[in-house]
Structure formats: structure tokens, C-alpha cells
Short mmCIF file of the C-alpha atoms (twelve columns), coordinates in Angstrom:
data_MODEL
# 
_entry.id   MODEL 
# 
loop_
_atom_site.group_PDB 
_atom_site.id 
_atom_site.type_symbol 
_atom_site.label_atom_id 
_atom_site.label_alt_id 
_atom_site.label_comp_id 
_atom_site.label_asym_id 
_atom_site.label_seq_id 
_atom_site.Cartn_x 
_atom_site.Cartn_y 
_atom_site.Cartn_z 
_atom_site.pdbx_PDB_model_num 
ATOM 1   C CA . UNK A 1   -65.983  42.706 76.034  1 
ATOM 2   C CA . UNK A 2   -65.343  45.123 78.882  1 
ATOM 3   C CA . UNK A 3   -69.063  45.875 79.115  1 
ATOM 4   C CA . UNK A 4   -69.983  42.175 79.152  1 
ATOM 5   C CA . UNK A 5   -67.436  41.438 81.878  1 
ATOM 6   C CA . UNK A 6   -68.603  44.380 83.967  1 
ATOM 7   C CA . UNK A 7   -72.244  43.315 83.589  1 
ATOM 8   C CA . UNK A 8   -71.330  39.829 84.818  1 
ATOM 9   C CA . UNK A 9   -69.675  41.331 87.933  1 
ATOM 10  C CA . UNK A 10  -72.883  43.041 89.028  1 
ATOM 11  C CA . UNK A 11  -74.779  46.307 88.752  1 
ATOM 12  C CA . UNK A 12  -72.267  48.604 90.530  1 
ATOM 13  C CA . UNK A 13  -69.428  47.538 88.216  1 
ATOM 14  C CA . UNK A 14  -71.682  47.789 85.161  1 
ATOM 15  C CA . UNK A 15  -72.890  51.273 86.056  1 
ATOM 16  C CA . UNK A 16  -69.372  52.516 86.859  1 
ATOM 17  C CA . UNK A 17  -68.029  51.333 83.504  1 
ATOM 18  C CA . UNK A 18  -70.881  52.928 81.562  1 
ATOM 19  C CA . UNK A 19  -70.282  56.236 83.324  1 
ATOM 20  C CA . UNK A 20  -66.632  56.083 82.270  1 
ATOM 21  C CA . UNK A 21  -67.593  55.303 78.655  1 
ATOM 22  C CA . UNK A 22  -70.082  58.154 78.271  1 
ATOM 23  C CA . UNK A 23  -67.485  60.604 76.839  1 
ATOM 24  C CA . UNK A 24  -66.369  57.919 74.345  1 
ATOM 25  C CA . UNK A 25  -69.908  57.688 72.984  1 
ATOM 26  C CA . UNK A 26  -70.404  61.368 72.215  1 
ATOM 27  C CA . UNK A 27  -70.466  62.690 68.680  1 
ATOM 28  C CA . UNK A 28  -70.414  59.390 66.784  1 
ATOM 29  C CA . UNK A 29  -73.913  58.140 65.885  1 
ATOM 30  C CA . UNK A 30  -72.928  54.483 65.859  1 
ATOM 31  C CA . UNK A 31  -71.263  54.733 69.248  1 
ATOM 32  C CA . UNK A 32  -74.143  56.716 70.707  1 
ATOM 33  C CA . UNK A 33  -76.621  54.040 69.673  1 
ATOM 34  C CA . UNK A 34  -74.502  51.229 71.104  1 
ATOM 35  C CA . UNK A 35  -74.003  53.126 74.372  1 
ATOM 36  C CA . UNK A 36  -77.711  53.911 74.623  1 
ATOM 37  C CA . UNK A 37  -78.471  50.211 74.255  1 
ATOM 38  C CA . UNK A 38  -76.003  49.354 77.022  1 
ATOM 39  C CA . UNK A 39  -77.631  51.959 79.232  1 
ATOM 40  C CA . UNK A 40  -81.032  50.451 78.448  1 
ATOM 41  C CA . UNK A 41  -79.745  47.066 79.601  1 
ATOM 42  C CA . UNK A 42  -78.575  48.616 82.862  1 
ATOM 43  C CA . UNK A 43  -81.933  50.298 83.494  1 
ATOM 44  C CA . UNK A 44  -83.716  47.003 82.789  1 
ATOM 45  C CA . UNK A 45  -81.582  45.174 85.336  1 
ATOM 46  C CA . UNK A 46  -82.259  47.976 87.817  1 
ATOM 47  C CA . UNK A 47  -86.003  47.460 87.386  1 
ATOM 48  C CA . UNK A 48  -86.466  50.849 85.709  1 
ATOM 49  C CA . UNK A 49  -88.419  49.354 82.842  1 
ATOM 50  C CA . UNK A 50  -90.040  52.470 81.390  1 
ATOM 51  C CA . UNK A 51  -86.630  54.118 81.039  1 
ATOM 52  C CA . UNK A 52  -85.177  50.940 79.582  1 
ATOM 53  C CA . UNK A 53  -87.889  50.767 76.925  1 
ATOM 54  C CA . UNK A 54  -87.334  54.355 75.811  1 
ATOM 55  C CA . UNK A 55  -83.555  53.914 75.690  1 
ATOM 56  C CA . UNK A 56  -83.825  50.802 73.539  1 
ATOM 57  C CA . UNK A 57  -86.233  52.535 71.155  1 
ATOM 58  C CA . UNK A 58  -83.757  55.395 70.863  1 
ATOM 59  C CA . UNK A 59  -80.912  52.937 70.280  1 
ATOM 60  C CA . UNK A 60  -82.893  51.221 67.504  1 
ATOM 61  C CA . UNK A 61  -83.136  54.516 65.607  1 
ATOM 62  C CA . UNK A 62  -79.361  54.864 65.605  1 
ATOM 63  C CA . UNK A 63  -78.361  51.293 64.828  1 
ATOM 64  C CA . UNK A 64  -76.877  50.986 61.366  1 
ATOM 65  C CA . UNK A 65  -77.694  47.392 60.468  1 
ATOM 66  C CA . UNK A 66  -80.975  45.488 60.489  1 
ATOM 67  C CA . UNK A 67  -80.081  42.740 63.028  1 
ATOM 68  C CA . UNK A 68  -78.900  45.310 65.588  1 
ATOM 69  C CA . UNK A 69  -82.009  47.413 64.990  1 
ATOM 70  C CA . UNK A 70  -84.296  44.414 65.537  1 
ATOM 71  C CA . UNK A 71  -82.393  43.398 68.675  1 
ATOM 72  C CA . UNK A 72  -82.890  46.872 70.131  1 
ATOM 73  C CA . UNK A 73  -86.587  46.866 69.266  1 
ATOM 74  C CA . UNK A 74  -87.036  43.490 70.933  1 
ATOM 75  C CA . UNK A 75  -85.182  44.702 74.009  1 
ATOM 76  C CA . UNK A 76  -87.621  47.617 74.118  1 
ATOM 77  C CA . UNK A 77  -90.577  45.256 73.805  1 
ATOM 78  C CA . UNK A 78  -89.267  43.095 76.648  1 
ATOM 79  C CA . UNK A 79  -88.963  46.161 78.878  1 
ATOM 80  C CA . UNK A 80  -92.502  47.189 77.919  1 
ATOM 81  C CA . UNK A 81  -93.764  43.794 79.059  1 
ATOM 82  C CA . UNK A 82  -92.201  44.335 82.477  1 
ATOM 83  C CA . UNK A 83  -93.640  47.864 82.645  1 
ATOM 84  C CA . UNK A 84  -97.033  46.345 81.741  1 
ATOM 85  C CA . UNK A 85  -97.233  48.441 78.592  1 
ATOM 86  C CA . UNK A 86  -98.625  45.383 76.867  1 
ATOM 87  C CA . UNK A 87  -100.275 47.020 73.870  1 
ATOM 88  C CA . UNK A 88  -97.078  48.891 73.017  1 
ATOM 89  C CA . UNK A 89  -95.038  45.706 73.365  1 
ATOM 90  C CA . UNK A 90  -97.374  43.965 70.924  1 
ATOM 91  C CA . UNK A 91  -97.059  46.764 68.361  1 
ATOM 92  C CA . UNK A 92  -93.255  46.657 68.502  1 
ATOM 93  C CA . UNK A 93  -93.184  42.852 68.326  1 
ATOM 94  C CA . UNK A 94  -95.443  42.811 65.274  1 
ATOM 95  C CA . UNK A 95  -93.148  45.304 63.541  1 
ATOM 96  C CA . UNK A 96  -90.150  43.085 64.275  1 
ATOM 97  C CA . UNK A 97  -92.032  39.947 63.223  1 
ATOM 98  C CA . UNK A 98  -92.781  41.390 59.797  1 
ATOM 99  C CA . UNK A 99  -89.183  42.493 59.237  1 
ATOM 100 C CA . UNK A 100 -87.723  39.240 60.565  1 
ATOM 101 C CA . UNK A 101 -89.924  37.111 58.330  1 
ATOM 102 C CA . UNK A 102 -89.041  39.197 55.287  1 
ATOM 103 C CA . UNK A 103 -85.348  38.785 56.070  1 
ATOM 104 C CA . UNK A 104 -85.631  35.100 57.073  1 
ATOM 105 C CA . UNK A 105 -84.144  35.840 60.499  1 
ATOM 106 C CA . UNK A 106 -85.598  32.966 62.510  1 
ATOM 107 C CA . UNK A 107 -84.206  33.878 65.939  1 
ATOM 108 C CA . UNK A 108 -85.648  37.385 65.799  1 
ATOM 109 C CA . UNK A 109 -88.931  35.953 64.555  1 
ATOM 110 C CA . UNK A 110 -89.047  33.565 67.524  1 
ATOM 111 C CA . UNK A 111 -88.229  36.343 69.990  1 
ATOM 112 C CA . UNK A 112 -91.036  38.464 68.555  1 
ATOM 113 C CA . UNK A 113 -93.454  35.537 68.787  1 
ATOM 114 C CA . UNK A 114 -92.510  35.093 72.440  1 
ATOM 115 C CA . UNK A 115 -93.233  38.779 73.169  1 
ATOM 116 C CA . UNK A 116 -96.673  38.386 71.592  1 
ATOM 117 C CA . UNK A 117 -97.396  35.211 73.557  1 
ATOM 118 C CA . UNK A 118 -96.084  36.662 76.814  1 
ATOM 119 C CA . UNK A 119 -98.186  39.795 76.379  1 
ATOM 120 C CA . UNK A 120 -101.250 37.611 75.797  1 
ATOM 121 C CA . UNK A 121 -100.353 35.526 78.851  1 
ATOM 122 C CA . UNK A 122 -100.064 38.580 81.075  1 
ATOM 123 C CA . UNK A 123 -103.311 39.989 79.710  1 
ATOM 124 C CA . UNK A 124 -105.122 36.683 80.351  1 
ATOM 125 C CA . UNK A 125 -105.933 36.042 76.706  1 
ATOM 126 C CA . UNK A 126 -103.367 33.386 75.720  1 
ATOM 127 C CA . UNK A 127 -105.900 30.550 75.500  1 
ATOM 128 C CA . UNK A 128 -104.220 27.164 74.995  1 
ATOM 129 C CA . UNK A 129 -100.478 26.417 74.745  1 
ATOM 130 C CA . UNK A 130 -98.787  26.922 71.392  1 
ATOM 131 C CA . UNK A 131 -97.089  23.542 70.937  1 
ATOM 132 C CA . UNK A 132 -95.837  24.450 67.469  1 
ATOM 133 C CA . UNK A 133 -93.982  27.446 68.895  1 
ATOM 134 C CA . UNK A 134 -92.407  25.242 71.579  1 
ATOM 135 C CA . UNK A 135 -91.188  22.766 68.937  1 
ATOM 136 C CA . UNK A 136 -89.829  25.590 66.782  1 
ATOM 137 C CA . UNK A 137 -87.994  27.113 69.762  1 
ATOM 138 C CA . UNK A 138 -86.308  23.804 70.530  1 
ATOM 139 C CA . UNK A 139 -85.143  23.488 66.918  1 
ATOM 140 C CA . UNK A 140 -83.396  26.887 67.053  1 
ATOM 141 C CA . UNK A 141 -81.012  25.743 69.816  1 
ATOM 142 C CA . UNK A 142 -81.076  29.152 71.493  1 
ATOM 143 C CA . UNK A 143 -81.045  28.154 75.145  1 
ATOM 144 C CA . UNK A 144 -82.359  31.280 76.880  1 
ATOM 145 C CA . UNK A 145 -85.039  31.894 74.260  1 
ATOM 146 C CA . UNK A 146 -86.114  28.247 74.284  1 
ATOM 147 C CA . UNK A 147 -86.491  28.294 78.069  1 
ATOM 148 C CA . UNK A 148 -88.450  31.562 78.031  1 
ATOM 149 C CA . UNK A 149 -90.873  30.263 75.416  1 
ATOM 150 C CA . UNK A 150 -91.283  26.942 77.225  1 
ATOM 151 C CA . UNK A 151 -91.970  28.599 80.584  1 
ATOM 152 C CA . UNK A 152 -94.610  30.897 79.101  1 
ATOM 153 C CA . UNK A 153 -96.358  28.060 77.280  1 
ATOM 154 C CA . UNK A 154 -96.173  25.847 80.387  1 
ATOM 155 C CA . UNK A 155 -97.876  28.595 82.375  1 
ATOM 156 C CA . UNK A 156 -100.552 28.909 79.678  1 
ATOM 157 C CA . UNK A 157 -101.101 25.139 79.744  1 
ATOM 158 C CA . UNK A 158 -101.408 25.129 83.533  1 
ATOM 159 C CA . UNK A 159 -104.020 27.883 83.540  1 
ATOM 160 C CA . UNK A 160 -105.915 26.041 80.800  1 
ATOM 161 C CA . UNK A 161 -105.977 22.857 82.880  1 
ATOM 162 C CA . UNK A 162 -103.704 20.920 80.493  1 
ATOM 163 C CA . UNK A 163 -101.544 19.618 83.338  1 
ATOM 164 C CA . UNK A 164 -99.675  16.913 81.403  1 
ATOM 165 C CA . UNK A 165 -98.648  19.452 78.764  1 
ATOM 166 C CA . UNK A 166 -97.724  21.967 81.462  1 
ATOM 167 C CA . UNK A 167 -95.499  19.471 83.306  1 
ATOM 168 C CA . UNK A 168 -93.777  18.365 80.102  1 
ATOM 169 C CA . UNK A 169 -93.109  21.876 78.794  1 
ATOM 170 C CA . UNK A 170 -92.029  23.162 82.223  1 
ATOM 171 C CA . UNK A 171 -89.643  20.216 82.416  1 
ATOM 172 C CA . UNK A 172 -88.087  21.295 79.129  1 
ATOM 173 C CA . UNK A 173 -87.586  24.820 80.508  1 
ATOM 174 C CA . UNK A 174 -86.052  23.385 83.689  1 
ATOM 175 C CA . UNK A 175 -83.630  21.208 81.730  1 
ATOM 176 C CA . UNK A 176 -82.507  24.070 79.516  1 
ATOM 177 C CA . UNK A 177 -81.965  26.533 82.352  1 
ATOM 178 C CA . UNK A 178 -80.146  23.869 84.359  1 
ATOM 179 C CA . UNK A 179 -77.859  23.245 81.392  1 
ATOM 180 C CA . UNK A 180 -76.874  26.926 81.169  1 
ATOM 181 C CA . UNK A 181 -76.624  27.417 84.937  1 
ATOM 182 C CA . UNK A 182 -79.582  29.776 85.516  1 
ATOM 183 C CA . UNK A 183 -80.579  28.418 88.908  1 
ATOM 184 C CA . UNK A 184 -83.488  30.791 89.583  1 
ATOM 185 C CA . UNK A 185 -85.161  30.070 86.250  1 
ATOM 186 C CA . UNK A 186 -84.646  26.333 86.643  1 
ATOM 187 C CA . UNK A 187 -86.183  26.446 90.126  1 
ATOM 188 C CA . UNK A 188 -89.260  28.306 88.908  1 
ATOM 189 C CA . UNK A 189 -89.778  25.868 86.036  1 
ATOM 190 C CA . UNK A 190 -89.282  22.885 88.343  1 
ATOM 191 C CA . UNK A 191 -91.838  24.259 90.803  1 
ATOM 192 C CA . UNK A 192 -94.423  24.478 88.018  1 
ATOM 193 C CA . UNK A 193 -93.468  20.993 86.838  1 
ATOM 194 C CA . UNK A 194 -93.988  19.634 90.370  1 
ATOM 195 C CA . UNK A 195 -97.321  21.392 90.744  1 
ATOM 196 C CA . UNK A 196 -98.637  19.837 87.530  1 
ATOM 197 C CA . UNK A 197 -97.374  16.325 88.223  1 
ATOM 198 C CA . UNK A 198 -98.093  13.764 90.922  1 
ATOM 199 C CA . UNK A 199 -98.240  14.770 94.576  1 
ATOM 200 C CA . UNK A 200 -94.715  16.005 95.332  1 
ATOM 201 C CA . UNK A 201 -92.394  14.726 98.046  1 
ATOM 202 C CA . UNK A 202 -92.209  17.346 100.851 1 
ATOM 203 C CA . UNK A 203 -88.445  16.787 101.126 1 
ATOM 204 C CA . UNK A 204 -88.002  17.668 97.456  1 
ATOM 205 C CA . UNK A 205 -90.252  20.704 97.895  1 
ATOM 206 C CA . UNK A 206 -88.188  21.940 100.855 1 
ATOM 207 C CA . UNK A 207 -84.940  21.425 98.958  1 
ATOM 208 C CA . UNK A 208 -86.233  23.329 95.949  1 
ATOM 209 C CA . UNK A 209 -87.480  26.182 98.138  1 
ATOM 210 C CA . UNK A 210 -84.026  26.418 99.669  1 
ATOM 211 C CA . UNK A 211 -82.358  26.573 96.257  1 
ATOM 212 C CA . UNK A 212 -84.755  29.282 95.137  1 
ATOM 213 C CA . UNK A 213 -84.123  31.386 98.242  1 
ATOM 214 C CA . UNK A 214 -80.366  31.188 97.711  1 
ATOM 215 C CA . UNK A 215 -80.553  31.928 93.985  1 
ATOM 216 C CA . UNK A 216 -82.694  35.056 93.664  1 
ATOM 217 C CA . UNK A 217 -83.754  37.338 92.016  1 
ATOM 218 C CA . UNK A 218 -86.644  38.211 94.352  1 
ATOM 219 C CA . UNK A 219 -89.486  38.093 91.829  1 
ATOM 220 C CA . UNK A 220 -88.592  34.643 90.536  1 
ATOM 221 C CA . UNK A 221 -88.010  33.364 94.056  1 
ATOM 222 C CA . UNK A 222 -91.407  34.623 95.192  1 
ATOM 223 C CA . UNK A 223 -93.181  32.882 92.316  1 
ATOM 224 C CA . UNK A 224 -91.276  29.651 92.983  1 
ATOM 225 C CA . UNK A 225 -92.311  29.703 96.637  1 
ATOM 226 C CA . UNK A 226 -95.901  30.459 95.649  1 
ATOM 227 C CA . UNK A 227 -96.078  27.479 93.284  1 
ATOM 228 C CA . UNK A 228 -94.506  25.218 95.896  1 
ATOM 229 C CA . UNK A 229 -97.002  26.482 98.460  1 
ATOM 230 C CA . UNK A 230 -99.848  25.526 96.151  1 
ATOM 231 C CA . UNK A 231 -98.255  22.140 95.417  1 
ATOM 232 C CA . UNK A 232 -97.506  21.262 99.037  1 
ATOM 233 C CA . UNK A 233 -99.463  23.465 101.478 1 
ATOM 234 C CA . UNK A 234 -98.306  21.445 104.486 1 
ATOM 235 C CA . UNK A 235 -94.793  22.902 104.297 1 
ATOM 236 C CA . UNK A 236 -95.547  26.338 102.805 1 
ATOM 237 C CA . UNK A 237 -95.837  28.029 106.208 1 
ATOM 238 C CA . UNK A 238 -92.122  27.384 106.730 1 
ATOM 239 C CA . UNK A 239 -91.165  30.146 104.299 1 
ATOM 240 C CA . UNK A 240 -94.081  32.501 104.986 1 
ATOM 241 C CA . UNK A 241 -91.808  35.245 106.486 1 
ATOM 242 C CA . UNK A 242 -89.658  35.183 103.331 1 
ATOM 243 C CA . UNK A 243 -92.751  35.415 101.142 1 
ATOM 244 C CA . UNK A 244 -93.887  38.485 103.060 1 
ATOM 245 C CA . UNK A 245 -90.459  40.084 102.704 1 
ATOM 246 C CA . UNK A 246 -90.197  39.377 98.985  1 
ATOM 247 C CA . UNK A 247 -93.733  40.597 98.319  1 
ATOM 248 C CA . UNK A 248 -92.974  43.863 100.114 1 
ATOM 249 C CA . UNK A 249 -90.393  44.665 97.421  1 
ATOM 250 C CA . UNK A 250 -93.212  45.136 94.857  1 
ATOM 251 C CA . UNK A 251 -95.517  48.137 94.778  1 
ATOM 252 C CA . UNK A 252 -98.882  46.927 96.170  1 
ATOM 253 C CA . UNK A 253 -100.581 48.511 93.152  1 
ATOM 254 C CA . UNK A 254 -98.813  45.921 90.949  1 
ATOM 255 C CA . UNK A 255 -99.624  42.858 93.066  1 
ATOM 256 C CA . UNK A 256 -102.418 41.774 90.725  1 
ATOM 257 C CA . UNK A 257 -100.264 41.752 87.586  1 
ATOM 258 C CA . UNK A 258 -99.232  38.395 86.179  1 
ATOM 259 C CA . UNK A 259 -95.503  37.853 85.937  1 
ATOM 260 C CA . UNK A 260 -93.748  34.842 84.402  1 
ATOM 261 C CA . UNK A 261 -96.178  32.438 86.113  1 
ATOM 262 C CA . UNK A 262 -97.850  34.069 89.113  1 
ATOM 263 C CA . UNK A 263 -98.928  37.491 90.268  1 
ATOM 264 C CA . UNK A 264 -97.498  38.623 93.609  1 
ATOM 265 C CA . UNK A 265 -100.943 38.422 95.199  1 
ATOM 266 C CA . UNK A 266 -101.296 34.787 94.131  1 
ATOM 267 C CA . UNK A 267 -97.918  33.827 95.561  1 
ATOM 268 C CA . UNK A 268 -98.868  35.421 98.868  1 
ATOM 269 C CA . UNK A 269 -102.248 33.692 98.939  1 
ATOM 270 C CA . UNK A 270 -100.743 30.281 98.146  1 
ATOM 271 C CA . UNK A 271 -98.276  30.483 101.038 1 
ATOM 272 C CA . UNK A 272 -100.097 32.532 103.661 1 
ATOM 273 C CA . UNK A 273 -101.906 31.450 106.838 1 
ATOM 274 C CA . UNK A 274 -105.160 31.127 104.883 1 
ATOM 275 C CA . UNK A 275 -103.610 29.225 101.966 1 
ATOM 276 C CA . UNK A 276 -105.498 26.289 100.449 1 
ATOM 277 C CA . UNK A 277 -104.998 23.099 102.432 1 
# 
């Protein structure tokens, strides 16, 4: 409980508490594994994804029950996605998928399926949206997981030109993230929903851009602004300085990598002086 409360207060509080708990973790395998997992969560939130992946793999080896082991493996796979170690993420997810199916652990199975779909999305090989997976995610009533799956499949549908599907699935992600209070995720999903629907109202676009800029985190905000720039080019120039600032936070070598919906380079192109429209 102390760790969860510290994590909710922000990274400095989380890191300070983990430093104080390091002596507590020594010498007891169960404690060491739990602590290593907490440290992996911290590194993930700090954007140190390679370190996070290795810490979660190490934690999985020390976890003493199957659900905790699978959770750690999935945390490692998620970090691998962000580090663009896509092939490794797929291997870990397939391992979890096999174990989860054998143990009839539906939530872990769904999380593993999302890793596989997200890896395919980022690699450009996802094809068409997996509507069956979306329906299954909704039935699990796991809000964060449902929204993640819906956003990925909405992005796949958009790239495939299935705009009605994309708008509907993005709307489901928006509704779920709104319900749990994740403003940045809801804004990103709403921007994709707007892009795939009828021509949006510029006033609504401006309001959504403002919400995204206040919410953070930077990567989600940048993608939201990029989608809004593509949806309504006439107003995109208004937040061009913010787009430049947010893009500068990412290593230029990674600008071409797909994220949840857009690559950094795409977001910049959709909002810049030479943007479409």
C-alpha cells in the first residue's frame, strides 16, 4: 500500500520510498522479486524501458506463484514494446499466452494478445482490426486493458481505411478512459474518433487540444495534437510551437517509430507549416 500511494504521488516520492525499502528486500527471495518488480515499474515510468524489461524478467524468475510470474513477464513485454524490442516482446507474450490458456486465466491471456497485436501494429503488419478481441476485452470488464486493446484496434482500423470501425472502437476507448479518469488517454482516443468521423467542429478541436496539453504525458499529447492537426488543419498551426517542443523530447533517431497511434514524425508533419490543407 505504501508503494502504491507513493507511486500515485509522483516519481520523486516513488523513487525515495524504493530507496528506503532496498535493505528490507535483501536476503529473502520473495521480497527481492517483489522489490525488483517495483523497481521495474519505476524505470518504466522514467522512460528507461530497456532497464525496466530486464528488471521485470528478473522479477518473474523469483516470483513464487504463477499469476505473479505471468504479471511480471507481461510487464517485461510491455517495456520491450516501448524499447522497440518487438521480436522479444512477441516471444514473451507467446510464452504467457500458452501458460494463461492452460490455466484458464483470461485476463492474462487478453494482456498477452494485446502485446502481440500492439507489436504487429508497431511493425506495420497488423492488417485489419481484430473485432473478436475487442468484444472479448469488453466482456472482461478490465477498464485499462479494454481501453488499450480498443485504442490499438482503432488505430489498425484507421490505417486499413475502415473509418467507421475506427471511430466506433476509438469511441469505446474514449468512454472507458473517461470513466476511470485517464484524461490523456481519453483525449488521444477522442482525437482518433474525430479524425475518422464527420468533419469536426474547430471549437471542439481547440477544446480537445487544450485538454491534451494540460493532461500530459508528452508522448500522448503529441499524438493527440497530430491527429487533431490532420483532422482540422485550419487550426493546427495554433499549437505548432508546442508540437515542436514535445517532439524535441524524443531522440530524432526514434521519430519514425509508431507509438500508440502515430510516430513522432507523423505528428510533426500533420501540424507543421507544410501540413496537409
